[in-house]
Short mmCIF file of C-alpha atoms in Angstrom, two decimals:
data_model
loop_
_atom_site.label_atom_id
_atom_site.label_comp_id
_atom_site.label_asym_id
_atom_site.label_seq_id
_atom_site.Cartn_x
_atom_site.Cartn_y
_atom_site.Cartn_z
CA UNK A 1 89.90 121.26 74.08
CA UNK A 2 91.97 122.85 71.19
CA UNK A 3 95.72 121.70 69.64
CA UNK A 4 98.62 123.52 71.31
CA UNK A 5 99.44 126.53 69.26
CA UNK A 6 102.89 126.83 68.06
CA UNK A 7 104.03 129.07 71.20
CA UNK A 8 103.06 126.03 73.11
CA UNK A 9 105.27 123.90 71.26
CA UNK A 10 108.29 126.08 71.86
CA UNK A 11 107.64 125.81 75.15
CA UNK A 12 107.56 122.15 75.39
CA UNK A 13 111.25 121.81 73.77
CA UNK A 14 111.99 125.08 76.33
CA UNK A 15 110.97 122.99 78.68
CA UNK A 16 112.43 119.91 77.53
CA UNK A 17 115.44 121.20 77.75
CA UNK A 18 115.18 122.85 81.14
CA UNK A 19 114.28 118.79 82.13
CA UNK A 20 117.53 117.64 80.72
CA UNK A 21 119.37 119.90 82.66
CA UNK A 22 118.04 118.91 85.85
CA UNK A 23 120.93 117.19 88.39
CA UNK A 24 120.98 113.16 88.33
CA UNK A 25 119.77 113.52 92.29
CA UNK A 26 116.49 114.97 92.51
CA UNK A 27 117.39 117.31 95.94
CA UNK A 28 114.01 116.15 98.24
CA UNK A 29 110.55 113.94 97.86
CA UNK A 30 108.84 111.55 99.52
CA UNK A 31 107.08 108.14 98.68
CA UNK A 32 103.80 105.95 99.93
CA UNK A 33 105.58 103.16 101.74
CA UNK A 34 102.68 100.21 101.14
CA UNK A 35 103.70 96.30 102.89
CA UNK A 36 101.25 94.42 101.10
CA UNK A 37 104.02 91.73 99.35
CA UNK A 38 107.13 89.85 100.33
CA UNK A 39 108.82 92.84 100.77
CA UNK A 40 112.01 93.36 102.84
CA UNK A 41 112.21 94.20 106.33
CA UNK A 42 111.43 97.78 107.90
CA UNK A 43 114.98 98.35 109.19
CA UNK A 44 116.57 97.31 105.44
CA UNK A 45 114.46 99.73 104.06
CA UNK A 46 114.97 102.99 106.35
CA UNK A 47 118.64 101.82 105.75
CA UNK A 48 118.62 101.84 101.70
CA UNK A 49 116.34 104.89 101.52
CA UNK A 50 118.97 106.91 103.86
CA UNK A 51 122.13 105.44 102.38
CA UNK A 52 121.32 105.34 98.92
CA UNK A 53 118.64 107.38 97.67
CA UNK A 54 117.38 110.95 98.20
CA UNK A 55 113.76 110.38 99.62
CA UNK A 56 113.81 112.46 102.80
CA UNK A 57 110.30 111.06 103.47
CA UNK A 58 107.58 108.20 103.75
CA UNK A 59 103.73 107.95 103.63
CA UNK A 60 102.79 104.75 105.40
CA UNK A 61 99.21 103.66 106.27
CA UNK A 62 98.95 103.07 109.59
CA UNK A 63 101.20 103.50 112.67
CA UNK A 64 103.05 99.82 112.46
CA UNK A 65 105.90 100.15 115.44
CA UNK A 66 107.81 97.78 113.64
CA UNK A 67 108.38 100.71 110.73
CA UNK A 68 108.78 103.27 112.74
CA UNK A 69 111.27 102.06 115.31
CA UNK A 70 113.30 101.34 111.62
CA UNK A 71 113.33 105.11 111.11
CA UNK A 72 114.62 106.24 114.42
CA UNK A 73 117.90 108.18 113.77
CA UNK A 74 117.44 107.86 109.86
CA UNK A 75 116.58 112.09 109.47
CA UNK A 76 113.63 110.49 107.10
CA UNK A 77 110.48 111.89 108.36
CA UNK A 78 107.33 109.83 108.62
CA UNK A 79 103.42 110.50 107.82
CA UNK A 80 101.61 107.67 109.67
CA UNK A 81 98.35 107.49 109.08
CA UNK A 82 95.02 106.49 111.98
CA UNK A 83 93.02 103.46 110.45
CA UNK A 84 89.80 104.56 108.61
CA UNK A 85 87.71 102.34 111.59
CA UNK A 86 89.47 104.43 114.23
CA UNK A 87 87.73 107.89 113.43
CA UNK A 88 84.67 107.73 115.18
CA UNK A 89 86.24 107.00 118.42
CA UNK A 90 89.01 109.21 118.16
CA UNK A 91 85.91 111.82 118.65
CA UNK A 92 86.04 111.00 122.19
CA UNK A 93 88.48 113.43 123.33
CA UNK A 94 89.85 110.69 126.29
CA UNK A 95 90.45 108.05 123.25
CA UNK A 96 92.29 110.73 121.50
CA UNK A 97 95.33 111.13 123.81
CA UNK A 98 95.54 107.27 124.76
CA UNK A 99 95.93 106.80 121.10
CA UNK A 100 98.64 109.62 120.99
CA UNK A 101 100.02 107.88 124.30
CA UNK A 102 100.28 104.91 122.13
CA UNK A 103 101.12 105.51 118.92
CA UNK A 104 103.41 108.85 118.51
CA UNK A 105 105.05 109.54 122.10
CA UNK A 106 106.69 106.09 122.13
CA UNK A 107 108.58 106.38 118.71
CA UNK A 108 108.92 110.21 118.75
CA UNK A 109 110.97 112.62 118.12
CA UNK A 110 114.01 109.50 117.35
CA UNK A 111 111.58 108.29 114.48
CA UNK A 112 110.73 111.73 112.97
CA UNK A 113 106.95 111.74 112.61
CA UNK A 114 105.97 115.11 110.87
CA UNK A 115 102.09 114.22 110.18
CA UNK A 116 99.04 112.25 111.43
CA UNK A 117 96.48 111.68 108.49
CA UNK A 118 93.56 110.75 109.84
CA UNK A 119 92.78 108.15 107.81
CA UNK A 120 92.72 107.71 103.74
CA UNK A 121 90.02 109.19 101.47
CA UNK A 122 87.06 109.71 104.18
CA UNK A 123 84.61 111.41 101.92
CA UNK A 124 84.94 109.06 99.22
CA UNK A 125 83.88 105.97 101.27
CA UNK A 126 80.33 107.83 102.00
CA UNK A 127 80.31 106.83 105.26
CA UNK A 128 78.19 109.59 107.22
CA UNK A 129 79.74 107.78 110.86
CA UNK A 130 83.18 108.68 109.32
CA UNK A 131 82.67 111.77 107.94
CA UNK A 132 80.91 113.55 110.38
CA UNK A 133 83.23 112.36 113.11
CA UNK A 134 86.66 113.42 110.72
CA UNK A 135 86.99 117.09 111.71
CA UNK A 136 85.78 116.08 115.53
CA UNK A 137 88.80 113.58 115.86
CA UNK A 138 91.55 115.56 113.80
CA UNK A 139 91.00 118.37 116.67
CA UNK A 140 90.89 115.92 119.52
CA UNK A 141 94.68 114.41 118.19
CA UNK A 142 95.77 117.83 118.05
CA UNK A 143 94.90 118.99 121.27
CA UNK A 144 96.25 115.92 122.60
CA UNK A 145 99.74 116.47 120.97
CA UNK A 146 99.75 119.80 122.18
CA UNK A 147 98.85 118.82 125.56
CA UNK A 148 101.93 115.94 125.66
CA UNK A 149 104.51 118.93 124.21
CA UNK A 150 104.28 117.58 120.89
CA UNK A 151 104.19 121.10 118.20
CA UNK A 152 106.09 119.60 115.67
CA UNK A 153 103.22 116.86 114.25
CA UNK A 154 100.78 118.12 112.07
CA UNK A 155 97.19 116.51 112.01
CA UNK A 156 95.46 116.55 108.61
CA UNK A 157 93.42 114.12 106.36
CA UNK A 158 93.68 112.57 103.01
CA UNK A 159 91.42 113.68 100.14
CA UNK A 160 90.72 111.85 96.96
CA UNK A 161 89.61 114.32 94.36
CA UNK A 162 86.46 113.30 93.98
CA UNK A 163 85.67 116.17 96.53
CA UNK A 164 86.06 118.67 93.21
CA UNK A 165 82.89 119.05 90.82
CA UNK A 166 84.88 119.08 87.61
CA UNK A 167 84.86 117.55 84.52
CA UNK A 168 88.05 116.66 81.62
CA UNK A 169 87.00 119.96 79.45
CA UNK A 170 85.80 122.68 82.34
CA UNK A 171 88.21 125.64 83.19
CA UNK A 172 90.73 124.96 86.41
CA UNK A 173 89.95 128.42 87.35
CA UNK A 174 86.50 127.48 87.99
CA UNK A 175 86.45 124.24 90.14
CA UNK A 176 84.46 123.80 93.25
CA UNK A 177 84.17 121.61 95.70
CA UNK A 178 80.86 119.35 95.47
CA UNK A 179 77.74 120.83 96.79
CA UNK A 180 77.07 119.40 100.26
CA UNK A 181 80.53 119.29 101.11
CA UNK A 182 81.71 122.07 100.57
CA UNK A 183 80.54 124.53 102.83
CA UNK A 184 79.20 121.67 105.48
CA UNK A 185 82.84 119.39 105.30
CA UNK A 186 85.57 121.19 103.71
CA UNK A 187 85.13 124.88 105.04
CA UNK A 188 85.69 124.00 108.69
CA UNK A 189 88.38 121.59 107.63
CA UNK A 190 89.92 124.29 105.79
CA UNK A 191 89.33 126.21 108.75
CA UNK A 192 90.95 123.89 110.88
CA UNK A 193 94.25 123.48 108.79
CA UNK A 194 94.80 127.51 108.53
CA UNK A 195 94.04 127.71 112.25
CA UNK A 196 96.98 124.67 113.26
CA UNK A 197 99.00 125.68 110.14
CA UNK A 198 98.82 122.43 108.97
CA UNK A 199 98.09 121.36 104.98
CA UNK A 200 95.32 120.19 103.34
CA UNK A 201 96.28 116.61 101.58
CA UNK A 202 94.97 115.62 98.49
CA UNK A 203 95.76 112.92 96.14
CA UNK A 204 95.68 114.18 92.59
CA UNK A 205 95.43 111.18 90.10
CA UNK A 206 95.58 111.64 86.45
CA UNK A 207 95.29 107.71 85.82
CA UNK A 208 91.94 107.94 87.22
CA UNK A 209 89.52 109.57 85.55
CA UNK A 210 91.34 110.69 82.37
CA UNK A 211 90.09 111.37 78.87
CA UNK A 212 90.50 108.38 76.71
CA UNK A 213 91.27 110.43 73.35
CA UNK A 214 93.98 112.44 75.13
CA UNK A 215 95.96 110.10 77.40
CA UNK A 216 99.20 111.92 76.45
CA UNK A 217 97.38 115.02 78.54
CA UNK A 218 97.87 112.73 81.41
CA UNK A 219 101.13 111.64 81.43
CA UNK A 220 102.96 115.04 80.37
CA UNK A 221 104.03 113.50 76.59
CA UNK A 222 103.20 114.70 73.23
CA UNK A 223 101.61 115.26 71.12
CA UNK A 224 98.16 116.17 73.22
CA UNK A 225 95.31 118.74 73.49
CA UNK A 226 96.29 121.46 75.18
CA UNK A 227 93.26 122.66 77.46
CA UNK A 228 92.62 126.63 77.90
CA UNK A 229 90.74 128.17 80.63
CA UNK A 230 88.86 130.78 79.11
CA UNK A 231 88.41 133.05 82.34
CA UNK A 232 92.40 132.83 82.93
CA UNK A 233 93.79 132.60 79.78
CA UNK A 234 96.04 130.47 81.03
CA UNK A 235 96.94 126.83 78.80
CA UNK A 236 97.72 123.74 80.58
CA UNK A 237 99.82 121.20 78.74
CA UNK A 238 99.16 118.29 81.09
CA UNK A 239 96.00 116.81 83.59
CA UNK A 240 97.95 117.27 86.64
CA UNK A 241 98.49 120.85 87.02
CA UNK A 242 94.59 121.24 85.72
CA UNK A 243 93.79 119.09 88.87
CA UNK A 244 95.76 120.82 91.12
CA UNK A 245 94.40 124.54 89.85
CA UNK A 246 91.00 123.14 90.06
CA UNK A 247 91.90 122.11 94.07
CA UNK A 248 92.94 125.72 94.34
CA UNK A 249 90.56 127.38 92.55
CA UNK A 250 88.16 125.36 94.79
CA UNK A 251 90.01 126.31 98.25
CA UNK A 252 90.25 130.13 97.17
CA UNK A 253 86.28 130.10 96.59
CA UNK A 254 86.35 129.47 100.19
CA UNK A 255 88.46 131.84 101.35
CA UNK A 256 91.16 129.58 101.96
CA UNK A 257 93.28 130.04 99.14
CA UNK A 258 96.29 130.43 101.46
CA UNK A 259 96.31 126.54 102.98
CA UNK A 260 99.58 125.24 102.21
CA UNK A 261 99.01 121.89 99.69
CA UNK A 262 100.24 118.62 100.18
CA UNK A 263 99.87 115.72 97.88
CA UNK A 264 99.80 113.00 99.45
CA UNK A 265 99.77 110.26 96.65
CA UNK A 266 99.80 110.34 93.06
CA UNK A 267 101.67 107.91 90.36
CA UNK A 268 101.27 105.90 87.22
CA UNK A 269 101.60 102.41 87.41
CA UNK A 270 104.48 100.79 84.86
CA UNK A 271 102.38 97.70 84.01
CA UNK A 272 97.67 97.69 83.45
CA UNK A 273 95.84 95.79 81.28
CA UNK A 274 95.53 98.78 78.75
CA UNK A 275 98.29 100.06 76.76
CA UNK A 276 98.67 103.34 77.82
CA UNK A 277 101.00 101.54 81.15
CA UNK A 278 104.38 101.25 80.37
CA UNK A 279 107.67 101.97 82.41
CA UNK A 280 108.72 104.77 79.70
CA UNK A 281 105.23 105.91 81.04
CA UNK A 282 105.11 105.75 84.42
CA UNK A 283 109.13 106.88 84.49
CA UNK A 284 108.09 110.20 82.16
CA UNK A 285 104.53 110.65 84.79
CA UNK A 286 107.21 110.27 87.72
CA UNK A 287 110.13 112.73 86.81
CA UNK A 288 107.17 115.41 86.15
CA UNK A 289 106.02 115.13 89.10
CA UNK A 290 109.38 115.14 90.73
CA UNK A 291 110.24 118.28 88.84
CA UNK A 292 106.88 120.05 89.69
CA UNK A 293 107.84 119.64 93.71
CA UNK A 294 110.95 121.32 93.13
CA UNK A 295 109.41 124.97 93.14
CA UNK A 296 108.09 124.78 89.04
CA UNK A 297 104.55 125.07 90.61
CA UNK A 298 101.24 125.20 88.36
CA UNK A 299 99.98 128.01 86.08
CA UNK A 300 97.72 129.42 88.90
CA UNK A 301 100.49 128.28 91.74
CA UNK A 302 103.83 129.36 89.78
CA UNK A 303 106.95 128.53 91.75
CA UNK A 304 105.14 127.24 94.35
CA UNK A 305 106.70 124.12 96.12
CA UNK A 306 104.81 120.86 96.81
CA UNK A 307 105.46 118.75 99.50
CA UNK A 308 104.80 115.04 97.47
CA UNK A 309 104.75 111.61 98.34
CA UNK A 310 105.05 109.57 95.21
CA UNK A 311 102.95 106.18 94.67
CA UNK A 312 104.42 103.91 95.51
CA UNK A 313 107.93 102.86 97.04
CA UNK A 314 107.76 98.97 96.06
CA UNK A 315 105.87 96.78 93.63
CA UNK A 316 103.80 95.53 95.88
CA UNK A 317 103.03 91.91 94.71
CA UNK A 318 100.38 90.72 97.48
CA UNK A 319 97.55 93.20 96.19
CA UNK A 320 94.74 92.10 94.93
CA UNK A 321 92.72 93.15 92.49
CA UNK A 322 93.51 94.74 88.54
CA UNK A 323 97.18 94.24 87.31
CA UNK A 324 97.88 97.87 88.10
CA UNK A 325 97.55 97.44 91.64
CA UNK A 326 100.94 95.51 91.61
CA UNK A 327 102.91 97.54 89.71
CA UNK A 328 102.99 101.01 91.10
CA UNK A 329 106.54 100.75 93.09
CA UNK A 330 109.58 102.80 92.10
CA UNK A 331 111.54 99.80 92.81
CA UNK A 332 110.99 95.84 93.27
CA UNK A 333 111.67 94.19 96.34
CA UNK A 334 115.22 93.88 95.84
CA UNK A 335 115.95 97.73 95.87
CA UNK A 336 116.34 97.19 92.35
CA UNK A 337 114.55 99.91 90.62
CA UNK A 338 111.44 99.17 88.15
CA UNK A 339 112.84 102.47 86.00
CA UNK A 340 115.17 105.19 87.10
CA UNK A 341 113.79 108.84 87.99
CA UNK A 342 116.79 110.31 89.64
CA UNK A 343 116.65 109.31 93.02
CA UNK A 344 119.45 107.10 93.58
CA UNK A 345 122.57 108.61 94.84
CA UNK A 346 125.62 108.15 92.72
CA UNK A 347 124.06 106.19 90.31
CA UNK A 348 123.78 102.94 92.68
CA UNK A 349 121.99 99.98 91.05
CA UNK A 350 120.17 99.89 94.67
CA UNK A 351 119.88 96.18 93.99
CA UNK A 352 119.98 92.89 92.09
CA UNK A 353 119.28 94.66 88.78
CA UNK A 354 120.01 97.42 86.59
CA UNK A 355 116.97 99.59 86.05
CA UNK A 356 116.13 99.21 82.65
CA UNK A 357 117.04 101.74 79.61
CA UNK A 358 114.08 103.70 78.86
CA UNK A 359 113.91 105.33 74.94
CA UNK A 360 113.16 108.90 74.69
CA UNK A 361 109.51 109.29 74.80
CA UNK A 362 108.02 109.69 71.01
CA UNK A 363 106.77 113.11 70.13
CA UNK A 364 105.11 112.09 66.38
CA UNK A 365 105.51 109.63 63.48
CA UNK A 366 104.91 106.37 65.59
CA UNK A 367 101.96 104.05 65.11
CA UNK A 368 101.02 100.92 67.27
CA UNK A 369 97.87 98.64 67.12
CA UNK A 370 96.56 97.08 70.37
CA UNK A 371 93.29 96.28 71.43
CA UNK A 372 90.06 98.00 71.73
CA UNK A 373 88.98 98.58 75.46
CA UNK A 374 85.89 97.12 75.88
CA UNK A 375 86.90 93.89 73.50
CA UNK A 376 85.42 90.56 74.91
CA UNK A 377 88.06 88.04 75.86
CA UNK A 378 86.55 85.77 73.51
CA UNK A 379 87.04 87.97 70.82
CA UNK A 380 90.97 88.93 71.65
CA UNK A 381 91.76 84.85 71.89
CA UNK A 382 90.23 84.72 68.51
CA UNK A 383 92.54 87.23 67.33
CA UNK A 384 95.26 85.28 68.99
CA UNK A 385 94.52 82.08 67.33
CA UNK A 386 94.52 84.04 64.41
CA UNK A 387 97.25 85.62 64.17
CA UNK A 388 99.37 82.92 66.03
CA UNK A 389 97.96 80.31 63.27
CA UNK A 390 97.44 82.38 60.14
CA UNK A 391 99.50 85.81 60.30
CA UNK A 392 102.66 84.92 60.13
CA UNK A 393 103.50 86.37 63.23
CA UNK A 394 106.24 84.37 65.90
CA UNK A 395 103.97 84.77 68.85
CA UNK A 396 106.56 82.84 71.61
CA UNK A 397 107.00 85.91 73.56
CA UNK A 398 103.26 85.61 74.60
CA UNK A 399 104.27 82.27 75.81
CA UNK A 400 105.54 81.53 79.82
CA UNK A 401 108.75 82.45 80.01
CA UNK A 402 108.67 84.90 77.09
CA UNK A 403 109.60 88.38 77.16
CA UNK A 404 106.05 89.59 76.96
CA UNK A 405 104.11 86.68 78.90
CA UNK A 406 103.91 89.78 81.73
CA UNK A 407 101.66 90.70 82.71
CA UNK A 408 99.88 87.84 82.28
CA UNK A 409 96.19 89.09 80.74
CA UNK A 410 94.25 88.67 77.67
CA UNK A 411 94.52 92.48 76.88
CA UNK A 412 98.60 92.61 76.49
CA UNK A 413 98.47 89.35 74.95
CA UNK A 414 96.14 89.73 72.31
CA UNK A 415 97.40 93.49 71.94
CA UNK A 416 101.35 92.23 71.32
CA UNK A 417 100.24 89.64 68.64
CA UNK A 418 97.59 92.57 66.96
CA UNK A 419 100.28 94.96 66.80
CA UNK A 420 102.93 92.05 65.44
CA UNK A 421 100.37 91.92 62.69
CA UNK A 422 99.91 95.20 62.35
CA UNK A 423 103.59 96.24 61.95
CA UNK A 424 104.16 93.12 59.77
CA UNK A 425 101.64 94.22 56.93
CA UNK A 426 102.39 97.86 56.56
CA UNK A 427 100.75 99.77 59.39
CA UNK A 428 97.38 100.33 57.53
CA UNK A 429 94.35 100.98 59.14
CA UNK A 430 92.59 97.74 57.86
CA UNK A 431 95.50 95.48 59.14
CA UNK A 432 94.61 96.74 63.01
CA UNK A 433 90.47 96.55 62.28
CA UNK A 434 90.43 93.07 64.13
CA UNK A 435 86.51 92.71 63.12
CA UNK A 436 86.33 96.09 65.23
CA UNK A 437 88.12 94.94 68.45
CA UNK A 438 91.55 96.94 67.30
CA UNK A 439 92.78 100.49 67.27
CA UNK A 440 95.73 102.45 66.16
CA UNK A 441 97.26 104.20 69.15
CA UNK A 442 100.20 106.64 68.59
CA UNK A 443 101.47 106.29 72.47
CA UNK A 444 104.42 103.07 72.32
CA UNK A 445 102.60 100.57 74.12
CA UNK A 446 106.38 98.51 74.64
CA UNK A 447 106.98 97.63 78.49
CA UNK A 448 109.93 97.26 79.82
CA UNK A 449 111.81 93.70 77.95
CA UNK A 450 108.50 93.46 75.95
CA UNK A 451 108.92 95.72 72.81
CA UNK A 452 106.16 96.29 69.94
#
């Protein structure tokens, strides 16, 4: 990777301006409707996404009648999606059109299904049942459509992109698909979705699989290392558009560089235990992305539209698992919204609370000390003890009920009270060392109330 040259830089306020310009209302996009939380009921939420914001679709994962019956009449179309368990005996072309008889002719056209994904990230599970049975069943549910009168439901299949052989340095102009599946999995796919002139869905996340030294690459913030493809000459400012080249550049080696592309997820969550989650993060990921499926298109896809369904709608508070798995929504379950991108109509509230005001994101000067990854938590509670006992530092907004007891981890702990420090004895290098366990981070780690 090399710096952006100074053309780049021109570009970046070129484009920053262009940004600014955009309309409040972002004109079309769609979001990954998840349940897993005390979340309001299907028919309150068809009713607040058609009356008061502009997402003309949803991604949901599975084919719950409760969620689609909401949607009847709403003009919002729906992706639903077969269970990952279902494939194999959706081969069976008999099993195929009961589950069609089922599952779409019931709710449709009223509810306004547009695709069938059959299932979520097949490949990645390495399930050889699965896979080889994916292409089998995706034809089987289209023939069945087509044999009920249904032409207006697409069949296709979410990818995660591990199916690309690429690494954080190589040239987008060069990716591939990985050996083995490429020619034996994705070519008849491929096949498939030019044949039915339906897309290929992929879900392109930056937030997994970046490069640690140039997080601002992912997100779409500066300053970063620009990367150049040497066979293109073309420069890509951010991770996103490099993924979705590399997609391309992967389908064209096919022969099917002329699929239509869907993403079908892709987000930054507002709230990890690193520092590089934030809302000013996950709002500037978001409005990026918005703005890149309004026809702004990619270096090797210029003006191209995307059809994208942003993760997620909600906060979704019953996952399990890391802190970031909770804190993907656009909006918390009381239509408030986590951080505004543009979507709400008017400027309605949406719910309970305001979203909150987000600072322009820092281009240079700014320095922040939070905690090494890979730091034991019995080495960040000794630098709480520390600091809380010996550095002079007020650390009650660690404490419950304090502006930055959430999220609740060792990592954002520790890192608030380092970078209290820090800040409180002149930003030096040697007041972040920590016995090794800090770092100095340029990217403000400050989350929503909770501000270094």
């Amino acid at each position: 990777m090399a710096k952006a040259p100074p053309s780049i830089s021109l570009l970046l306020l070129l484009s920053a301006a262009i940004f600014l310009a955009l309309p409040a209302v972002i004109s079309a996009i769609g979001v990954n409707y998840g349940t897993l939380g005390n979340l309001p009921p299907p028919t309150e939420v068809a009713n607040f996404l058609k009356t008061q914001t502009s997402i003309d679709s949803v991604k949901i994962f599975n084919v719950d009648p409760n969620i689609l019956r909401a949607f009847a009449g709403t003009g919002i179309s729906v992706v639903v999606t077969v269970p990952n368990g279902d494939i194999p005996a959706l081969a069976n072309g008999r099993q195929a059109r009961r589950w069609v008889s089922a599952n779409i002719l019931p709710f449709h056209p009223q509810t306004k299904i547009k695709y069938i994904s059959v299932g979520n990230e097949i490949l990645l599970t390495g399930d050889n049942n699965m896979i080889s049975n994916l292409l089998p069943a995706m034809r089987n549910l289209n023939k069945a459509l087509v044999r009920a009168g249904v032409r207006d439901v697409k069949v296709t299949t979410a990818h995660s992109l591990n199916i690309i052989a690429y690494d954080l340095n190589g040239a987008p102009s060069s990716g591939r698909f990985r050996p083995g599946w490429d020619k034996g999995v994705l070519a008849p796919i491929l096949a498939y979705h030019r044949r039915t002139k339906s897309p290929f869905m992929i879900n392109p996340y930056p937030y997994f699989g970046f490069d640690l030294k140039n997080v601002n690459f992912a997100i779409f913030r500066s300053p970063y290392k620009a990367v150049r493809d040497p066979f293109t000459h073309k420069i890509y400012t951010n991770m996103y558009d490099a993924l979705m080249d590399s997609t391309y550049s992967a389908m064209k080696a096919l022969g099917y560089g002329d699929v239509n592309i869907v993403v079908g997820e892709t987000g930054w969550p507002s709230a990890c235990d690193a520092p590089w989650c934030s809302l000013e993060n996950a709002a500037w990921f978001n409005k990026n992305i918005i703005k890149r499926s309004q026809r702004q298109g990619t270096p090797l896809m210029p003006n191209r539209r995307f059809e994208t369904y942003i993760f997620g709608l909600f906060n979704e508070e019953g996952k399990p698992g890391p802190t970031a798995e909770r804190n993907w929504g656009l909006f918390h379950s009381d239509f408030s919204p986590v951080y505004d991108v543009g979507l709400l109509r008017n400027g309605q509230g949406g719910g309970g609370r305001p979203a909150p005001a987000l600072p322009a994101p820092s281009t240079a000067g700014g320095k922040w000390c939070v905690a090494k990854w890979g730091a034991s938590d019995a080495q960040l509670q000794g630098n709480i003890d520390w600091v809380c006992s010996q550095g002079g530092v007020d650390c009650k907004p660690i404490q419950a009920g304090g502006s930055c007891f959430n999220p609740n981890s060792m990592r954002t702990h520790a890192s608030f009270v380092m970078n209290a420090y820090f800040q409180r004895n002149g930003r030096t290098d040697g007041s972040c060392n920590f016995s090794g366990t800090g770092v100095v981070v340029g990217n403000n780690p400050s989350n929503g109330g909770c501000r270094y």
